[in-house]
Every structure is written in structure tokens, then in C-alpha cells.
Amino acid sequence: MQEKMAMKVRAFGNIVVVAIAVTAFTTECSEHSAKVNPAPAHGTPTSLRPDSPPVKMKSEIKKDVGFSVRDATDLGRTVDLQHADLWRFCLERKGDAPDSVDLGAVPYGEECPDHWNAHVPDMKTPNITGKSFEKAYSSLLKKGYNSRFIDVYYGSTVELDQQDVARVHGQVCKQEPQAGRSFDASENVKLYVAIGNCHHK
């Protein structure tokens, strides 16, 4: 098992790192799960839909094919493998590495494009200030925001470790960027959450 994995790493490089991460996500293999940050439970379905990327990823792993998972649109969102079940598999093309494929996806709630890098309407930052953290965080994930790029400040000015996000229960008092701003794939979202309810002066 270890020799086979080492061969895949030499052959496919970063693409296989994705495959290993998905193996942990889909099979809950304890050997690799430590390499992936624990996924928050907020807004995560308990069963996988047949057109979800993890189902397709599992199929590629069985075929011993390397792969990457990408936003099928021109928004350039980074597909969050910890919450890949919130995305819909749409397109496939030959990858850059030998015996590899690129899988194109969009969040559920969006229509699949008929070609790669399809132009879609500008995505606006939703208004989540005043909402419970659970609803706010879930709404961001469902719109295609990556959990690694959501910075959470829980009752303090110190950013919370991602592995501790699941314990956050409170009201979102402030968000950056502000609601209505155009989506920027290079910009992190910052959520300032009260331990309980916000107390505005």
C-alpha cells in the first residue's frame, strides 16, 4: 500500500496529494485523516449526492487516475475538499500530468456550464452580519467560499484555528468584506463572532 502510494506521488506530484485527501474524506481512513484539517460540521449533509465531486473522485481513485478539482466557471474559486459535497460535478478534461484528469464543479444552486471557464454573473459578498455563526458559515460554504479562506474571530481579536471552528456558537457582529462587494478569489473573508449576541454601542 505504501509503495503504491509513493509511486503515485512521484508520478503525479500535487495532483496525488488531492487524491490522498479525498481518500481520507470518502473512506475516513485514519492513516491519512490526520493530514487534513478536521472539517466543521456546520451545514454538511450526511449523505453524498450521485453528482457530488467526492463520488467522482472515488471513481477516479479506483481507476488509479490522478486528478484535480477546479471551479468550472471563470470565478476562480478554490474547491474546498473538506466540503466538496456542497459542490456539483459538471465537466472533465485531460489533466496536465500523465494519466490525470481535471474535474470541473460548481456549488449546488448554480447551473453547470457547458464549457470550461464559462463566464458567470459577478458574485457578491452576502450579508451575514447579525446572523448566527452556523447559518452565516454555512451560507458562505454553499456559495463556494473555501473554509481555509474564512478567518473567524470568536470573542476576541485573535484568529481562531480552523480546527476549532466547530465549537463556535454566537452571532456574527461584523464581516469583511462588507455585503455587496464583488467576490475576489484572493481575498479572505473575516467573521467577528460574539460569544452569544452582539452588543452594539
CSV table of C-alpha atoms in Angstrom, one decimal:
chain,number,residue,atom,x,y,z
A,1,MET,CA,0.0,0.0,0.0
A,2,GLN,CA,2.8,2.5,1.0
A,3,GLU,CA,4.9,1.6,-2.1
A,4,LYS,CA,1.9,2.1,-4.4
A,5,MET,CA,1.2,5.5,-2.9
A,6,ALA,CA,4.9,6.5,-3.2
A,7,MET,CA,4.8,5.6,-6.9
A,8,LYS,CA,1.7,7.8,-7.4
A,9,VAL,CA,3.3,10.7,-5.6
A,10,ARG,CA,6.4,10.6,-7.9
A,11,ALA,CA,4.2,10.3,-11.0
A,12,PHE,CA,1.6,12.9,-10.3
A,13,GLY,CA,3.0,15.3,-7.7
A,14,ASN,CA,0.4,17.7,-6.3
A,15,ILE,CA,-2.5,16.0,-8.0
A,16,VAL,CA,-2.0,12.9,-5.9
A,17,VAL,CA,-2.0,14.9,-2.7
A,18,VAL,CA,-5.6,15.8,-3.7
A,19,ALA,CA,-6.3,12.1,-4.3
A,20,ILE,CA,-5.0,11.2,-0.9
A,21,ALA,CA,-7.0,13.9,0.8
A,22,VAL,CA,-10.1,12.7,-0.9
A,23,THR,CA,-9.4,9.1,0.1
A,24,ALA,CA,-9.5,10.3,3.7
A,25,PHE,CA,-12.7,12.3,3.1
A,26,THR,CA,-14.6,9.5,1.4
A,27,THR,CA,-13.4,6.4,3.3
A,28,GLU,CA,-12.5,8.0,6.6
A,29,CYS,CA,-9.1,6.3,6.5
A,30,SER,CA,-7.4,7.0,9.9
A,31,GLU,CA,-3.9,6.8,8.3
A,32,HIS,CA,-4.4,9.9,6.2
A,33,SER,CA,-7.1,11.8,8.0
A,34,ALA,CA,-4.5,13.5,10.3
A,35,LYS,CA,-3.1,15.2,7.2
A,36,VAL,CA,-6.4,17.0,6.6
A,37,ASN,CA,-7.7,19.7,9.0
A,38,PRO,CA,-10.9,18.4,10.7
A,39,ALA,CA,-14.0,19.7,8.7
A,40,PRO,CA,-16.5,21.7,10.7
A,41,ALA,CA,-19.9,20.1,10.9
A,42,HIS,CA,-21.8,23.3,10.0
A,43,GLY,CA,-24.1,22.8,7.0
A,44,THR,CA,-22.6,19.5,5.9
A,45,PRO,CA,-25.0,16.8,4.6
A,46,THR,CA,-24.8,13.3,6.0
A,47,SER,CA,-25.0,11.6,2.6
A,48,LEU,CA,-23.4,12.2,-0.8
A,49,ARG,CA,-25.4,13.0,-3.9
A,50,PRO,CA,-24.5,11.0,-7.0
A,51,ASP,CA,-23.3,14.1,-8.9
A,52,SER,CA,-21.1,15.3,-6.0
A,53,PRO,CA,-17.3,15.6,-6.6
A,54,PRO,CA,-16.4,13.0,-3.9
A,55,VAL,CA,-18.4,10.3,-5.8
A,56,LYS,CA,-16.5,11.2,-9.0
A,57,MET,CA,-13.2,11.4,-7.1
A,58,LYS,CA,-13.7,7.9,-5.7
A,59,SER,CA,-14.3,6.6,-9.2
A,60,GLU,CA,-11.0,8.1,-10.4
A,61,ILE,CA,-9.1,6.7,-7.5
A,62,LYS,CA,-10.5,3.2,-8.3
A,63,LYS,CA,-9.2,3.7,-11.8
A,64,ASP,CA,-5.8,4.7,-10.5
A,65,VAL,CA,-6.1,8.1,-12.2
A,66,GLY,CA,-4.7,11.3,-10.7
A,67,PHE,CA,-6.9,14.3,-10.7
A,68,SER,CA,-7.5,17.9,-9.6
A,69,VAL,CA,-10.8,19.6,-8.8
A,70,ARG,CA,-11.4,23.1,-10.1
A,71,ASP,CA,-14.1,25.7,-10.4
A,72,ALA,CA,-15.7,25.2,-13.8
A,73,THR,CA,-16.5,28.9,-14.1
A,74,ASP,CA,-14.3,32.0,-14.6
A,75,LEU,CA,-14.8,33.0,-10.9
A,76,GLY,CA,-11.6,31.1,-10.0
A,77,ARG,CA,-12.9,29.8,-6.7
A,78,THR,CA,-10.8,27.1,-4.9
A,79,VAL,CA,-12.8,24.0,-4.5
A,80,ASP,CA,-12.9,23.2,-0.8
A,81,LEU,CA,-12.2,19.4,-0.5
A,82,GLN,CA,-13.3,19.4,3.1
A,83,HIS,CA,-16.7,20.5,1.9
A,84,ALA,CA,-16.7,19.1,-1.6
A,85,ASP,CA,-20.1,17.5,-1.0
A,86,LEU,CA,-21.5,21.1,-1.4
A,87,TRP,CA,-20.3,21.2,-5.0
A,88,ARG,CA,-21.8,19.6,-8.2
A,89,PHE,CA,-19.5,17.8,-10.6
A,90,CYS,CA,-20.0,19.2,-14.1
A,91,LEU,CA,-17.1,18.8,-16.5
A,92,GLU,CA,-14.0,16.7,-17.2
A,93,ARG,CA,-10.9,17.2,-19.3
A,94,LYS,CA,-7.4,15.7,-19.6
A,95,GLY,CA,-5.0,16.9,-16.9
A,96,ASP,CA,-1.5,18.3,-17.3
A,97,ALA,CA,0.1,15.3,-15.7
A,98,PRO,CA,0.1,11.8,-17.4
A,99,ASP,CA,-2.9,9.7,-16.7
A,100,SER,CA,-4.7,12.5,-14.9
A,101,VAL,CA,-7.9,14.5,-15.3
A,102,ASP,CA,-9.3,17.9,-14.3
A,103,LEU,CA,-12.8,17.7,-12.7
A,104,GLY,CA,-14.9,20.9,-13.0
A,105,ALA,CA,-17.5,21.7,-10.4
A,106,VAL,CA,-19.8,24.5,-9.2
A,107,PRO,CA,-21.7,24.8,-5.9
A,108,TYR,CA,-25.2,23.3,-5.7
A,109,GLY,CA,-27.6,26.1,-6.5
A,110,GLU,CA,-25.7,27.0,-9.7
A,111,GLU,CA,-26.2,25.6,-13.1
A,112,CYS,CA,-23.5,23.5,-14.7
A,113,PRO,CA,-21.7,25.4,-17.5
A,114,ASP,CA,-21.4,23.7,-20.9
A,115,HIS,CA,-17.7,24.6,-21.2
A,116,TRP,CA,-14.7,25.3,-19.0
A,117,ASN,CA,-14.1,28.8,-17.6
A,118,ALA,CA,-17.6,29.9,-18.6
A,119,HIS,CA,-18.4,33.5,-17.7
A,120,VAL,CA,-21.0,33.8,-15.0
A,121,PRO,CA,-22.5,36.8,-13.3
A,122,ASP,CA,-20.3,38.6,-10.7
A,123,MET,CA,-20.7,37.0,-7.3
A,124,LYS,CA,-21.5,39.4,-4.4
A,125,THR,CA,-20.5,39.0,-0.8
A,126,PRO,CA,-23.7,38.0,1.1
A,127,ASN,CA,-24.9,40.0,4.1
A,128,ILE,CA,-24.3,37.7,7.0
A,129,THR,CA,-23.9,40.3,9.8
A,130,GLY,CA,-26.4,39.7,12.6
A,131,LYS,CA,-26.9,36.0,11.7
A,132,SER,CA,-25.9,33.1,13.8
A,133,PHE,CA,-22.5,31.8,13.0
A,134,GLU,CA,-23.8,28.4,11.9
A,135,LYS,CA,-26.1,30.0,9.3
A,136,ALA,CA,-23.5,32.5,8.2
A,137,TYR,CA,-20.7,30.0,7.8
A,138,SER,CA,-23.0,27.5,6.0
A,139,SER,CA,-24.2,30.2,3.6
A,140,LEU,CA,-20.6,31.1,2.6
A,141,LEU,CA,-19.6,27.4,2.1
A,142,LYS,CA,-22.7,26.9,-0.1
A,143,LYS,CA,-21.8,29.9,-2.3
A,144,GLY,CA,-18.4,28.4,-2.9
A,145,TYR,CA,-16.2,30.1,-0.4
A,146,ASN,CA,-13.3,27.9,0.8
A,147,SER,CA,-13.2,27.3,4.6
A,148,ARG,CA,-9.4,27.8,4.5
A,149,PHE,CA,-10.0,31.4,3.5
A,150,ILE,CA,-12.6,32.2,6.1
A,151,ASP,CA,-11.0,33.8,9.2
A,152,VAL,CA,-13.0,33.5,12.3
A,153,TYR,CA,-12.5,35.8,15.4
A,154,TYR,CA,-14.5,34.4,18.3
A,155,GLY,CA,-15.0,36.8,21.2
A,156,SER,CA,-11.5,38.3,20.7
A,157,THR,CA,-9.2,39.8,18.1
A,158,VAL,CA,-7.2,36.6,17.8
A,159,GLU,CA,-7.9,34.5,14.7
A,160,LEU,CA,-9.3,31.0,15.7
A,161,ASP,CA,-7.6,27.9,14.5
A,162,GLN,CA,-9.6,26.2,11.8
A,163,GLN,CA,-9.8,23.0,13.8
A,164,ASP,CA,-11.7,24.9,16.5
A,165,VAL,CA,-14.4,26.4,14.2
A,166,ALA,CA,-16.8,23.7,15.1
A,167,ARG,CA,-17.1,25.0,18.7
A,168,VAL,CA,-18.2,28.5,17.6
A,169,HIS,CA,-21.7,29.4,18.6
A,170,GLY,CA,-22.7,33.0,18.5
A,171,GLN,CA,-23.8,35.9,16.4
A,172,VAL,CA,-21.8,37.5,13.6
A,173,CYS,CA,-21.2,41.1,14.6
A,174,LYS,CA,-19.0,42.2,11.8
A,175,GLN,CA,-17.9,40.9,8.4
A,176,GLU,CA,-15.1,41.8,6.0
A,177,PRO,CA,-15.5,42.4,3.1
A,178,GLN,CA,-18.8,44.2,3.5
A,179,ALA,CA,-22.0,42.8,2.0
A,180,GLY,CA,-22.4,43.6,-1.7
A,181,ARG,CA,-18.6,43.6,-2.5
A,182,SER,CA,-17.6,41.7,-5.6
A,183,PHE,CA,-16.1,38.3,-5.0
A,184,ASP,CA,-12.3,38.2,-5.0
A,185,ALA,CA,-10.7,34.8,-5.1
A,186,SER,CA,-7.5,36.2,-3.5
A,187,GLU,CA,-9.3,37.9,-0.5
A,188,ASN,CA,-10.1,36.2,2.8
A,189,VAL,CA,-13.4,36.6,4.5
A,190,LYS,CA,-13.2,37.8,8.1
A,191,LEU,CA,-16.0,37.0,10.6
A,192,TYR,CA,-16.1,38.6,14.0
A,193,VAL,CA,-18.4,36.5,16.2
A,194,ALA,CA,-19.7,37.2,19.7
A,195,ILE,CA,-19.8,34.6,22.4
A,196,GLY,CA,-23.6,34.9,22.5
A,197,ASN,CA,-25.2,38.0,21.0
A,198,CYS,CA,-23.6,41.2,19.7
A,199,HIS,CA,-23.7,44.3,21.9
A,200,HIS,CA,-23.5,47.3,19.7
A,201,LYS,CA,-23.0,50.7,21.3
